[in-house]
Amino acid sequence: MVTRIDHLTVYDGRGGKEQEASLLFDESGILATGRGVREAEAETVIDGTGLACTPGWVQSHSHIALDGLPNMQAQIARDNTESAVMASAARNCLRCLKSGVVAVRDMGTAFDVSIRLRDVINEGRLLGPRIYAPGRVICMTGGHGADFGIEADGPHEARKAARGQIKRGADLIKIMATGGGQSRGMKAGVPQLNFEEIRAIAEEAQHAGVPTAAHAQGKEGVMNCLRAGVESIEHGVTLDEEQIELMVKQGTFFCPTMAGLWYVIQKGVAAGIPPYVVEKCKRQAETHFSGFEKAYRAGVRILAGTDAGIPFTYQDDLATEFVLMRQHGMPVREIITAATYTPAQALGVDQKTGSIEAGKWADLTLMEGDPEEDLEAFRRVRMVYKGGQLVYSSEKGRDWFLPVL
Ligand SMILES: [Zn+2]
């Protein structure tokens, strides 16, 4: 069905902005955009006065099966079956759509659930965003993520784990290079999987054409990943000139997940977050926000992601990451790029999506107001299209539109 929306403010995802624009699209993709499109024939015509439109947002760091409960480890322990994990993931998919997120770069789920979730959504059996799935993370024995990941020690096991995830259909490989803030009984910034192990995983992923992303907090772990050719650094936390220089040189992506850290510190122990988590996050905050500012100014390719699923970082709240990015020096148009075009590049799908251009998928997020004038517009999502189909509207009096089977 051909849809035309008129009188829109269109952010194209690559730094461009046009007011009073029209957008023409159907299930095959975006057909045309710009002021000249207003006369084009369409079955549905919508007056977009007062609305701004961007390419559909990509949440670049989510654990789609986790709900943001105060004690994340307790949810992982409770959801110890595949069906329990899938139930949370399915519900969170709806939350994503409602908040403008049309694609999720999952960063690890138990039982490889994100891979199956992707498939049932693509088959039209479940309403949800596009899922880019690593399935389980790869970590060292007893390391960060060991309670829901694959434990691998030595380059041989690490290589086998990577090959296994590729065989299971992973879209990307998630590597745990250091300890983390959420795990009990370990320092956050210490190296875990070592250089040889990370390199073995990265090699296999490169051979298969699958991108790699590494949880890396602390310099040694980040440098191990960069030298091994990992394509994206998640968190970072203690970025300095040396790390940033190498990231710029190699074109490494960086997903700072500032919202996750910010929420843990804001809510604290009083809200039920375990004290060891709060303490580690407070320490990380001393260097993390300034590290992000340096990385952004140096030209590192930034991805917008929150670490959705950790305490109080809900799946429908990518907007808080946008607000923090703005507070730490990023202009609104670059924030939009970090949530659209740059993640499409990181996922290797920028030829098909990530910007508003004729021929690309009609994945669109429409919000009330102009975010360049009012940042809160990012929280007022009014319509969401995925593949040219309306998957959420705040205006119809009902929230959900099930896809036609
Ligand atoms: Zn994470």
Short mmCIF file of C-alpha atoms and ligand atoms in Angstrom, two decimals:
data_model
loop_
_atom_site.label_atom_id
_atom_site.label_comp_id
_atom_site.label_asym_id
_atom_site.label_seq_id
_atom_site.Cartn_x
_atom_site.Cartn_y
_atom_site.Cartn_z
CA MET A 1 0.00 0.00 0.00
CA VAL A 2 1.45 3.34 -1.07
CA THR A 3 1.54 5.90 1.76
CA ARG A 4 2.32 9.59 1.44
CA ILE A 5 3.03 11.85 4.41
CA ASP A 6 3.10 15.61 3.75
CA HIS A 7 4.33 18.69 5.63
CA LEU A 8 7.05 16.78 7.49
CA THR A 9 10.37 17.88 8.87
CA VAL A 10 12.65 15.16 7.52
CA TYR A 11 16.04 14.32 8.98
CA ASP A 12 17.68 12.02 6.46
CA GLY A 13 20.07 10.32 8.91
CA ARG A 14 23.18 11.62 7.18
CA GLY A 15 23.10 15.22 8.41
CA GLY A 16 20.46 16.58 6.05
CA LYS A 17 17.21 18.27 7.10
CA GLU A 18 14.29 19.41 5.01
CA GLN A 19 11.15 21.19 6.16
CA GLU A 20 7.72 20.96 4.57
CA ALA A 21 8.84 17.76 2.87
CA SER A 22 6.75 14.82 1.71
CA LEU A 23 7.61 11.16 1.86
CA LEU A 24 6.22 8.48 -0.44
CA PHE A 25 6.73 4.80 0.39
CA ASP A 26 5.28 1.31 0.33
CA GLU A 27 6.34 -2.16 1.51
CA SER A 28 9.05 -2.28 -1.16
CA GLY A 29 10.78 0.78 0.28
CA ILE A 30 11.00 4.55 0.09
CA LEU A 31 9.73 5.64 -3.35
CA ALA A 32 10.47 9.37 -3.23
CA THR A 33 11.13 12.19 -0.82
CA GLY A 34 11.15 16.00 -0.94
CA ARG A 35 8.81 18.87 -1.66
CA GLY A 36 8.08 17.79 -5.22
CA VAL A 37 6.41 14.56 -4.10
CA ARG A 38 3.23 16.22 -2.86
CA GLU A 39 1.30 15.57 -6.06
CA ALA A 40 2.18 11.85 -6.14
CA GLU A 41 -0.65 9.30 -6.06
CA ALA A 42 -1.06 7.37 -2.82
CA GLU A 43 -3.68 5.13 -1.20
CA THR A 44 -3.12 6.67 2.21
CA VAL A 45 -2.29 10.34 2.66
CA ILE A 46 -1.33 11.63 6.09
CA ASP A 47 -0.91 15.25 7.18
CA GLY A 48 2.43 15.30 9.01
CA THR A 49 2.17 18.92 10.17
CA GLY A 50 4.12 19.31 13.41
CA LEU A 51 5.90 15.97 13.02
CA ALA A 52 9.59 15.26 12.46
CA CYS A 53 10.68 12.06 10.73
CA THR A 54 13.98 10.21 10.92
CA PRO A 55 15.02 6.79 9.65
CA GLY A 56 13.85 4.12 12.11
CA TRP A 57 16.05 4.16 15.18
CA VAL A 58 18.52 1.40 15.91
CA GLN A 59 19.15 0.55 19.56
CA SER A 60 22.80 -0.49 19.30
CA HIS A 61 23.29 -2.10 22.69
CA SER A 62 20.42 -4.10 24.12
CA HIS A 63 20.01 -7.33 26.00
CA ILE A 64 16.54 -7.80 24.58
CA ALA A 65 15.47 -10.49 27.08
CA LEU A 66 16.31 -8.39 30.15
CA ASP A 67 13.74 -6.06 31.68
CA GLY A 68 15.80 -3.46 33.57
CA LEU A 69 14.96 -4.92 36.98
CA PRO A 70 17.01 -3.56 39.91
CA ASN A 71 18.81 -6.86 40.30
CA MET A 72 19.71 -8.06 36.83
CA GLN A 73 21.53 -11.15 38.07
CA ALA A 74 18.34 -12.22 39.86
CA GLN A 75 16.40 -12.06 36.58
CA ILE A 76 19.08 -14.11 34.81
CA ALA A 77 18.86 -16.72 37.59
CA ARG A 78 15.04 -16.71 37.50
CA ASP A 79 14.71 -16.94 33.72
CA ASN A 80 16.59 -20.22 33.49
CA THR A 81 14.59 -21.72 30.64
CA GLU A 82 14.48 -20.81 26.98
CA SER A 83 10.73 -20.13 27.10
CA ALA A 84 11.06 -17.73 30.05
CA VAL A 85 13.78 -15.80 28.24
CA MET A 86 11.71 -15.71 25.05
CA ALA A 87 8.64 -14.39 26.91
CA SER A 88 10.55 -11.37 28.22
CA ALA A 89 12.20 -10.78 24.87
CA ALA A 90 8.86 -10.83 23.01
CA ARG A 91 7.33 -8.29 25.37
CA ASN A 92 10.39 -6.06 25.14
CA CYS A 93 10.08 -6.07 21.35
CA LEU A 94 6.76 -4.23 21.67
CA ARG A 95 8.32 -1.72 24.03
CA CYS A 96 11.03 -1.03 21.46
CA LEU A 97 8.58 -0.31 18.64
CA LYS A 98 6.50 1.97 20.80
CA SER A 99 9.56 4.06 21.64
CA GLY A 100 10.69 4.49 18.01
CA VAL A 101 13.23 1.66 17.91
CA VAL A 102 12.79 -0.24 14.63
CA ALA A 103 15.97 -2.33 14.87
CA VAL A 104 17.87 -3.82 17.77
CA ARG A 105 21.52 -4.76 17.83
CA ASP A 106 21.27 -7.36 20.54
CA MET A 107 24.36 -7.77 22.69
CA GLY A 108 23.66 -11.19 24.09
CA THR A 109 20.81 -13.37 25.31
CA ALA A 110 20.76 -16.73 27.08
CA PHE A 111 19.96 -19.86 25.03
CA ASP A 112 20.64 -17.99 21.75
CA VAL A 113 17.11 -16.62 22.08
CA SER A 114 17.80 -13.48 20.04
CA ILE A 115 18.57 -15.60 16.97
CA ARG A 116 15.20 -17.39 17.15
CA LEU A 117 13.45 -14.15 18.05
CA ARG A 118 14.81 -12.60 14.85
CA ASP A 119 13.50 -15.53 12.83
CA VAL A 120 9.96 -15.58 14.25
CA ILE A 121 9.69 -11.82 13.73
CA ASN A 122 10.96 -12.12 10.15
CA GLU A 123 8.43 -14.91 9.52
CA GLY A 124 5.65 -12.54 10.66
CA ARG A 125 4.69 -14.68 13.67
CA LEU A 126 5.57 -12.02 16.21
CA LEU A 127 5.48 -8.22 16.09
CA GLY A 128 8.87 -6.69 16.77
CA PRO A 129 11.79 -4.68 15.48
CA ARG A 130 14.44 -6.08 13.16
CA ILE A 131 16.79 -8.07 15.37
CA TYR A 132 20.52 -8.36 14.73
CA ALA A 133 21.50 -11.24 16.95
CA PRO A 134 24.70 -12.69 18.34
CA GLY A 135 22.82 -15.25 20.42
CA ARG A 136 25.03 -16.09 23.38
CA VAL A 137 28.13 -14.03 24.19
CA ILE A 138 31.60 -15.63 24.19
CA CYS A 139 33.48 -15.20 27.46
CA MET A 140 36.17 -16.86 29.55
CA THR A 141 35.32 -19.51 32.14
CA GLY A 142 33.72 -17.67 35.05
CA GLY A 143 34.05 -14.37 33.21
CA HIS A 144 31.62 -11.51 32.66
CA GLY A 145 28.56 -12.96 30.94
CA ALA A 146 29.35 -16.56 31.95
CA ASP A 147 25.86 -16.94 33.44
CA PHE A 148 24.29 -16.63 29.99
CA GLY A 149 27.17 -17.07 27.55
CA ILE A 150 29.57 -19.65 26.12
CA GLU A 151 32.70 -20.19 28.20
CA ALA A 152 35.81 -20.60 26.06
CA ASP A 153 39.47 -20.82 27.11
CA GLY A 154 42.40 -20.71 24.73
CA PRO A 155 42.35 -19.74 21.05
CA HIS A 156 41.13 -23.19 20.01
CA GLU A 157 37.98 -23.07 22.14
CA ALA A 158 37.41 -19.42 21.32
CA ARG A 159 37.58 -20.20 17.59
CA LYS A 160 35.20 -23.14 18.01
CA ALA A 161 32.74 -20.97 19.94
CA ALA A 162 32.78 -18.34 17.17
CA ARG A 163 32.29 -20.98 14.49
CA GLY A 164 29.41 -22.45 16.51
CA GLN A 165 27.60 -19.11 16.72
CA ILE A 166 28.08 -18.51 13.00
CA LYS A 167 26.68 -21.99 12.34
CA ARG A 168 23.64 -21.20 14.52
CA GLY A 169 22.92 -18.13 12.40
CA ALA A 170 24.39 -15.26 14.42
CA ASP A 171 24.42 -11.88 12.65
CA LEU A 172 27.30 -10.69 14.79
CA ILE A 173 29.67 -12.07 17.41
CA LYS A 174 29.77 -10.61 20.93
CA ILE A 175 33.06 -10.96 22.75
CA MET A 176 33.59 -10.35 26.47
CA ALA A 177 37.09 -8.86 26.66
CA THR A 178 37.04 -7.63 30.27
CA GLY A 179 35.17 -7.84 33.54
CA GLY A 180 31.98 -5.83 33.89
CA GLY A 181 30.05 -3.63 36.27
CA GLN A 182 27.10 -6.00 36.62
CA SER A 183 28.97 -9.18 37.64
CA ARG A 184 29.64 -10.05 41.25
CA GLY A 185 33.13 -10.82 42.47
CA MET A 186 35.24 -9.34 39.67
CA LYS A 187 36.84 -6.04 38.81
CA ALA A 188 35.19 -4.26 35.90
CA GLY A 189 38.26 -3.15 33.98
CA VAL A 190 40.49 -6.24 34.08
CA PRO A 191 41.21 -8.20 30.88
CA GLN A 192 39.41 -11.54 30.55
CA LEU A 193 39.53 -13.19 27.12
CA ASN A 194 43.12 -12.49 26.05
CA PHE A 195 44.54 -11.19 22.78
CA GLU A 196 45.04 -14.63 21.17
CA GLU A 197 41.52 -15.70 22.09
CA ILE A 198 39.97 -12.48 20.80
CA ARG A 199 42.02 -12.65 17.61
CA ALA A 200 40.86 -16.22 16.93
CA ILE A 201 37.22 -15.12 17.28
CA ALA A 202 37.72 -11.98 15.17
CA GLU A 203 39.42 -13.98 12.41
CA GLU A 204 36.57 -16.46 12.15
CA ALA A 205 34.00 -13.66 12.12
CA GLN A 206 35.88 -11.81 9.39
CA HIS A 207 36.10 -14.96 7.27
CA ALA A 208 32.34 -15.39 7.61
CA GLY A 209 31.60 -11.70 6.97
CA VAL A 210 30.03 -11.28 10.39
CA PRO A 211 30.75 -8.12 12.44
CA THR A 212 32.29 -8.32 15.91
CA ALA A 213 31.48 -6.28 19.01
CA ALA A 214 33.39 -6.46 22.28
CA HIS A 215 32.39 -5.61 25.80
CA ALA A 216 35.61 -3.83 26.81
CA GLN A 217 36.10 -1.66 29.88
CA GLY A 218 39.64 -0.57 30.61
CA LYS A 219 42.66 0.13 28.46
CA GLU A 220 44.31 -3.27 28.22
CA GLY A 221 41.10 -5.01 27.19
CA VAL A 222 40.24 -2.28 24.65
CA MET A 223 43.76 -2.43 23.15
CA ASN A 224 43.55 -6.24 22.90
CA CYS A 225 40.34 -5.85 20.89
CA LEU A 226 41.67 -3.08 18.64
CA ARG A 227 44.86 -5.01 17.84
CA ALA A 228 42.82 -8.12 17.14
CA GLY A 229 40.64 -6.21 14.64
CA VAL A 230 37.37 -6.17 16.58
CA GLU A 231 35.02 -3.76 14.82
CA SER A 232 33.16 -2.23 17.74
CA ILE A 233 34.05 -1.32 21.31
CA GLU A 234 31.15 -1.41 23.75
CA HIS A 235 31.40 0.82 26.87
CA GLY A 236 35.14 1.68 26.65
CA VAL A 237 35.03 3.54 29.98
CA THR A 238 38.70 4.67 30.21
CA LEU A 239 39.37 5.88 26.67
CA ASP A 240 42.58 7.91 26.27
CA GLU A 241 44.45 9.39 23.30
CA GLU A 242 46.17 6.13 22.37
CA GLN A 243 42.95 4.10 22.25
CA ILE A 244 41.07 6.88 20.46
CA GLU A 245 43.80 7.35 17.87
CA LEU A 246 43.75 3.66 17.02
CA MET A 247 39.94 3.67 16.85
CA VAL A 248 39.95 6.58 14.41
CA LYS A 249 42.69 4.96 12.30
CA GLN A 250 40.90 1.62 12.09
CA GLY A 251 37.39 3.07 11.72
CA THR A 252 36.27 1.28 14.88
CA PHE A 253 32.73 1.86 16.08
CA PHE A 254 32.16 2.96 19.67
CA CYS A 255 28.95 2.41 21.63
CA PRO A 256 29.34 4.30 24.92
CA THR A 257 26.12 3.13 26.66
CA MET A 258 26.09 6.20 28.88
CA ALA A 259 22.45 5.80 29.90
CA GLY A 260 23.06 2.45 31.58
CA LEU A 261 25.80 3.86 33.76
CA TRP A 262 23.81 7.03 34.46
CA TYR A 263 20.71 5.13 35.62
CA VAL A 264 22.66 2.89 38.01
CA ILE A 265 24.23 5.95 39.62
CA GLN A 266 20.97 7.96 39.73
CA LYS A 267 18.92 5.13 41.25
CA GLY A 268 21.60 3.64 43.49
CA VAL A 269 21.41 1.10 46.28
CA ALA A 270 18.21 2.70 47.62
CA ALA A 271 16.34 1.45 44.53
CA GLY A 272 17.49 -2.14 45.08
CA ILE A 273 20.58 -2.27 42.86
CA PRO A 274 23.30 -4.47 44.44
CA PRO A 275 25.95 -2.28 46.18
CA TYR A 276 28.87 -3.80 44.22
CA VAL A 277 27.21 -2.72 40.95
CA VAL A 278 26.64 0.85 42.12
CA GLU A 279 30.17 1.14 43.46
CA LYS A 280 31.80 -0.08 40.21
CA CYS A 281 29.61 2.18 38.07
CA LYS A 282 30.43 5.23 40.17
CA ARG A 283 34.12 4.58 39.63
CA GLN A 284 33.61 4.16 35.89
CA ALA A 285 31.72 7.44 35.65
CA GLU A 286 34.85 9.33 36.73
CA THR A 287 36.44 8.74 33.31
CA HIS A 288 33.63 7.56 31.05
CA PHE A 289 31.76 10.74 30.14
CA SER A 290 34.95 12.71 29.42
CA GLY A 291 36.25 9.73 27.40
CA PHE A 292 33.12 9.87 25.27
CA GLU A 293 33.61 13.60 24.66
CA LYS A 294 37.21 13.03 23.54
CA ALA A 295 36.25 10.14 21.28
CA TYR A 296 33.43 12.10 19.67
CA ARG A 297 35.61 15.17 19.06
CA ALA A 298 38.38 13.02 17.56
CA GLY A 299 35.93 11.60 15.01
CA VAL A 300 35.30 8.07 16.33
CA ARG A 301 32.18 6.54 14.74
CA ILE A 302 29.57 6.64 17.53
CA LEU A 303 26.63 4.24 17.98
CA ALA A 304 23.61 5.11 20.14
CA GLY A 305 22.88 2.33 22.61
CA THR A 306 21.95 2.26 26.27
CA ASP A 307 22.84 -1.23 27.56
CA ALA A 308 19.08 -1.81 27.72
CA GLY A 309 18.15 -4.49 30.22
CA ILE A 310 20.53 -3.51 33.01
CA PRO A 311 18.97 -1.91 36.14
CA PHE A 312 16.43 0.82 35.27
CA THR A 313 17.63 0.97 31.66
CA TYR A 314 14.40 -0.03 29.97
CA GLN A 315 13.96 -1.22 26.42
CA ASP A 316 11.74 1.75 25.55
CA ASP A 317 14.22 4.43 26.54
CA LEU A 318 16.83 5.08 23.86
CA ALA A 319 15.93 8.78 24.23
CA THR A 320 17.91 9.09 27.47
CA GLU A 321 21.08 8.14 25.57
CA PHE A 322 20.26 10.91 23.07
CA VAL A 323 19.91 13.42 25.92
CA LEU A 324 23.25 12.37 27.44
CA MET A 325 24.96 12.56 24.03
CA ARG A 326 23.63 16.09 23.62
CA GLN A 327 24.81 17.05 27.14
CA HIS A 328 28.28 15.79 26.26
CA GLY A 329 28.69 17.78 23.09
CA MET A 330 26.97 15.99 20.21
CA PRO A 331 24.64 18.02 17.98
CA VAL A 332 21.14 16.62 17.35
CA ARG A 333 21.75 15.71 13.70
CA GLU A 334 24.82 13.69 14.64
CA ILE A 335 22.84 11.97 17.40
CA ILE A 336 20.27 10.96 14.78
CA THR A 337 23.10 9.63 12.60
CA ALA A 338 24.42 7.64 15.58
CA ALA A 339 20.98 6.00 15.86
CA THR A 340 20.44 5.37 12.14
CA TYR A 341 23.15 5.52 9.50
CA THR A 342 26.19 4.64 11.62
CA PRO A 343 24.62 1.47 13.09
CA ALA A 344 23.56 0.45 9.57
CA GLN A 345 27.25 0.70 8.64
CA ALA A 346 28.29 -1.25 11.74
CA LEU A 347 25.83 -4.00 10.83
CA GLY A 348 26.82 -4.00 7.16
CA VAL A 349 23.32 -3.06 5.95
CA ASP A 350 23.86 0.59 4.99
CA GLN A 351 23.09 -0.12 1.34
CA LYS A 352 19.55 -1.11 2.35
CA THR A 353 18.72 1.08 5.34
CA GLY A 354 19.97 3.76 7.75
CA SER A 355 18.95 6.86 5.80
CA ILE A 356 15.91 8.34 4.10
CA GLU A 357 16.67 7.83 0.43
CA ALA A 358 14.65 6.38 -2.43
CA GLY A 359 15.15 2.62 -2.66
CA LYS A 360 15.91 2.04 1.02
CA TRP A 361 13.60 0.23 3.46
CA ALA A 362 10.74 2.36 4.69
CA ASP A 363 11.71 2.12 8.36
CA LEU A 364 10.61 5.43 9.86
CA THR A 365 10.25 7.02 13.28
CA LEU A 366 7.95 10.03 13.50
CA MET A 367 7.83 12.26 16.54
CA GLU A 368 5.89 15.32 17.62
CA GLY A 369 7.99 18.49 17.48
CA ASP A 370 11.46 19.16 16.18
CA PRO A 371 14.29 17.65 18.27
CA GLU A 372 16.66 20.45 17.23
CA GLU A 373 14.33 22.84 19.02
CA ASP A 374 13.20 20.56 21.83
CA LEU A 375 15.15 17.44 22.78
CA GLU A 376 12.05 16.01 24.49
CA ALA A 377 10.57 15.45 21.03
CA PHE A 378 12.58 12.19 21.05
CA ARG A 379 10.23 10.99 23.81
CA ARG A 380 7.07 11.89 21.86
CA VAL A 381 7.05 9.14 19.25
CA ARG A 382 3.76 9.24 17.32
CA MET A 383 4.15 6.74 14.47
CA VAL A 384 6.57 3.99 13.61
CA TYR A 385 6.85 2.24 10.25
CA LYS A 386 8.81 -0.92 9.60
CA GLY A 387 9.21 -2.06 6.02
CA GLY A 388 6.50 0.41 4.95
CA GLN A 389 3.94 -0.97 7.40
CA LEU A 390 2.59 0.99 10.34
CA VAL A 391 3.69 -0.98 13.42
CA TYR A 392 2.85 1.60 16.07
CA SER A 393 0.69 4.68 16.27
CA SER A 394 -0.15 6.72 19.33
CA GLU A 395 -3.13 8.28 17.60
CA LYS A 396 -5.44 5.44 16.78
CA GLY A 397 -6.58 4.60 20.26
CA ARG A 398 -4.97 1.19 20.07
CA ASP A 399 -1.29 0.58 20.38
CA TRP A 400 -0.49 -2.37 18.20
CA PHE A 401 -0.84 -3.33 14.58
CA LEU A 402 -0.26 -6.99 13.99
CA PRO A 403 1.43 -7.81 10.70
CA VAL A 404 -0.70 -9.56 8.08
CA LEU A 405 0.12 -13.27 8.01
ZN ZN B 1 25.74 -5.01 27.67
#
